[in-house]
Amino acid sequence: MAKKAKKQQQSGGTPATVALTAAGVDHTVHAYEHDPSHPSYGEEAAEAMGVSPDRVFKTLVADVDGTLTVAVVPVAGSLDLKALASAVGGKRATMADPTLAERTTGYVRGGISPLGQRKKLPTVLDASASTHATICVSAGRRGLEVELDPDALTKLTNAVLAPIGRS
């Protein structure tokens, strides 16, 4: 199985898309030309795909009481750090050092996916995701998004569903 995943990755897949394919999850990959001058990776993705920013989710890495934790929230809003800490039974959350987040997940900022990370981290998905039939998250690099059922994302990442986003 590991050889198959590696072969798929070498043929253009990312660890995120390889994980989805290996799990047999229905998904659609959306590629677009990334503009390095755009001020927001998530808003750029929503605009490029013609999708509401409420359905495009960004992946953020935070430090909750010394444990790196993944937060997946709509690009239309921001992360409520206090709510994130509470969702995982913690007291205090701060944004993780970007270099540590990249090294731990195996992805670069603007391309961090909640799927296929180098090290499996606790994950919290904003509860608003369950109001959509499908949502989009990074597929593992800038300019590449994956659209999937939020329940499938929850199952694959063992995510907690909680209201962690702010409008």
C-alpha positions as MATLAB code, in Angstrom:
seq = 'MAKKAKKQQQSGGTPATVALTAAGVDHTVHAYEHDPSHPSYGEEAAEAMGVSPDRVFKTLVADVDGTLTVAVVPVAGSLDLKALASAVGGKRATMADPTLAERTTGYVRGGISPLGQRKKLPTVLDASASTHATICVSAGRRGLEVELDPDALTKLTNAVLAPIGRS';
ca = [
       0.000    0.000    0.000;
       2.811    2.442    0.811;
       4.367    1.818   -2.597;
       1.050    2.598   -4.303;
       0.691    5.903   -2.411;
       4.249    6.877   -3.269;
       3.657    6.081   -6.939;
       0.487    8.226   -6.988;
       2.339   11.054   -5.280;
       5.146   10.917   -7.832;
       2.579   11.146  -10.633;
       1.371   14.567   -9.460;
      -0.743   13.828   -6.400;
      -0.142   15.437   -3.028;
      -0.206   13.554    0.283;
      -3.744   14.951    0.752;
      -5.084   13.665   -2.573;
      -3.276   10.362   -2.100;
      -4.933    9.962    1.324;
      -8.369   10.668   -0.158;
      -7.855    8.226   -3.014;
      -6.510    5.527   -0.675;
      -9.549    5.962    1.596;
     -11.917    5.745   -1.386;
     -13.454    9.154   -0.616;
     -15.333   10.952   -3.395;
     -13.648   14.284   -4.024;
     -12.961   16.815   -6.736;
      -9.610   18.525   -7.168;
      -9.676   22.152   -8.292;
      -6.478   23.688   -9.650;
      -5.994   27.389  -10.306;
      -3.106   29.723  -11.031;
      -1.831   31.025   -7.676;
      -1.063   34.762   -7.584;
       1.747   35.377   -5.038;
       0.634   39.019   -4.690;
      -2.897   38.131   -3.531;
      -3.353   39.155    0.128;
      -5.295   36.011    1.169;
      -4.702   32.420    0.043;
      -8.243   31.384    0.992;
     -10.039   34.315   -0.598;
      -7.948   33.808   -3.722;
      -9.089   30.160   -3.856;
     -12.750   31.119   -3.430;
     -12.508   33.754   -6.168;
     -10.621   31.490   -8.566;
     -13.116   28.642   -8.139;
     -16.195   30.874   -8.068;
     -17.224   29.386   -4.721;
     -18.677   31.228   -1.722;
     -15.983   31.989    0.910;
     -18.309   30.300    3.436;
     -17.631   26.958    1.671;
     -13.860   27.372    1.359;
     -12.031   26.494    4.562;
      -8.514   27.424    5.603;
      -6.275   25.166    7.650;
      -4.501   26.841   10.545;
      -2.094   25.346   13.066;
      -2.269   26.498   16.669;
      -0.497   25.583   19.884;
      -3.005   24.482   22.530;
      -1.301   24.077   25.892;
       1.878   22.846   24.177;
       0.163   20.560   21.636;
       0.018   21.512   17.969;
      -3.616   21.433   16.883;
      -5.211   21.926   13.456;
      -8.145   24.314   13.091;
     -10.226   24.296    9.895;
     -12.382   27.423    9.536;
     -14.138   29.303    6.710;
     -11.903   31.769    4.853;
     -14.722   34.317    5.245;
     -13.951   34.596    8.968;
     -11.243   34.034   11.520;
     -10.283   31.517   14.181;
     -11.528   31.965   17.754;
      -8.496   30.718   19.698;
     -10.405   30.483   22.988;
     -13.104   28.330   21.347;
     -10.411   26.114   19.784;
      -8.753   25.526   23.155;
     -12.124   24.699   24.693;
     -12.995   22.271   21.857;
      -9.972   20.114   22.671;
     -10.197   20.459   26.446;
      -7.384   22.995   26.670;
      -6.997   26.272   28.486;
      -5.003   28.489   26.101;
      -4.316   28.569   22.373;
      -1.931   30.690   20.323;
      -1.048   30.526   16.653;
       1.832   28.107   16.064;
       5.181   29.254   14.744;
       4.805   29.100   10.924;
       8.106   27.257   10.448;
       7.119   24.635   13.033;
       3.680   24.274   11.405;
       5.292   23.698    7.995;
       7.846   21.221    9.345;
       5.246   19.268   11.339;
       2.579   19.062    8.620;
       4.921   18.706    5.643;
       3.145   21.525    3.813;
       3.963   25.205    3.142;
       1.842   28.094    4.443;
      -1.041   28.736    2.108;
      -0.982   25.066    1.151;
      -1.422   23.315    4.508;
      -4.073   20.649    4.174;
      -5.881   18.953    7.047;
      -5.316   15.693    5.113;
      -2.136   13.688    4.577;
      -0.057   15.565    7.121;
       3.407   14.290    8.013;
       2.389   14.015   11.683;
      -1.239   13.383   12.619;
      -2.400   16.292   14.771;
      -5.611   16.799   16.749;
      -8.050   18.504   14.386;
     -11.104   20.710   14.933;
     -13.467   21.522   12.064;
     -15.745   24.547   12.422;
     -19.340   23.443   12.961;
     -20.510   25.592   10.012;
     -19.026   22.965    7.680;
     -21.955   20.660    8.434;
     -24.369   23.155    6.826;
     -22.842   22.498    3.384;
     -23.095   19.437    1.144;
     -19.434   19.931    0.201;
     -16.606   22.173    1.359;
     -13.215   22.991   -0.121;
      -9.894   22.699    1.719;
      -6.313   22.912    0.563;
      -5.179   19.868   -1.362;
      -1.616   20.353   -0.175;
      -0.155   23.175   -2.219;
      -0.941   26.734   -3.199;
      -3.310   26.792   -6.152;
      -4.821   23.379   -5.436;
      -8.058   22.763   -3.520;
     -10.059   19.622   -2.874;
     -13.848   19.585   -2.582;
     -15.398   16.892   -0.413;
     -18.229   16.060    1.971;
     -17.502   17.614    5.398;
     -18.471   14.322    7.091;
     -15.749   12.540    5.108;
     -13.205   15.155    6.197;
     -14.307   14.753    9.812;
     -13.904   10.977    9.648;
     -10.548   10.995    7.837;
      -8.980   13.486   10.251;
     -10.779   12.248   13.383;
     -11.856   15.870   13.780;
     -13.967   17.350   16.521;
     -16.821   19.460   15.123;
     -17.128   22.699   17.126;
     -17.971   26.395   16.638;
     -14.402   27.734   16.376;
     -14.869   30.307   13.613;
     -15.756   33.992   13.949;
     -17.446   36.024   11.233;
];
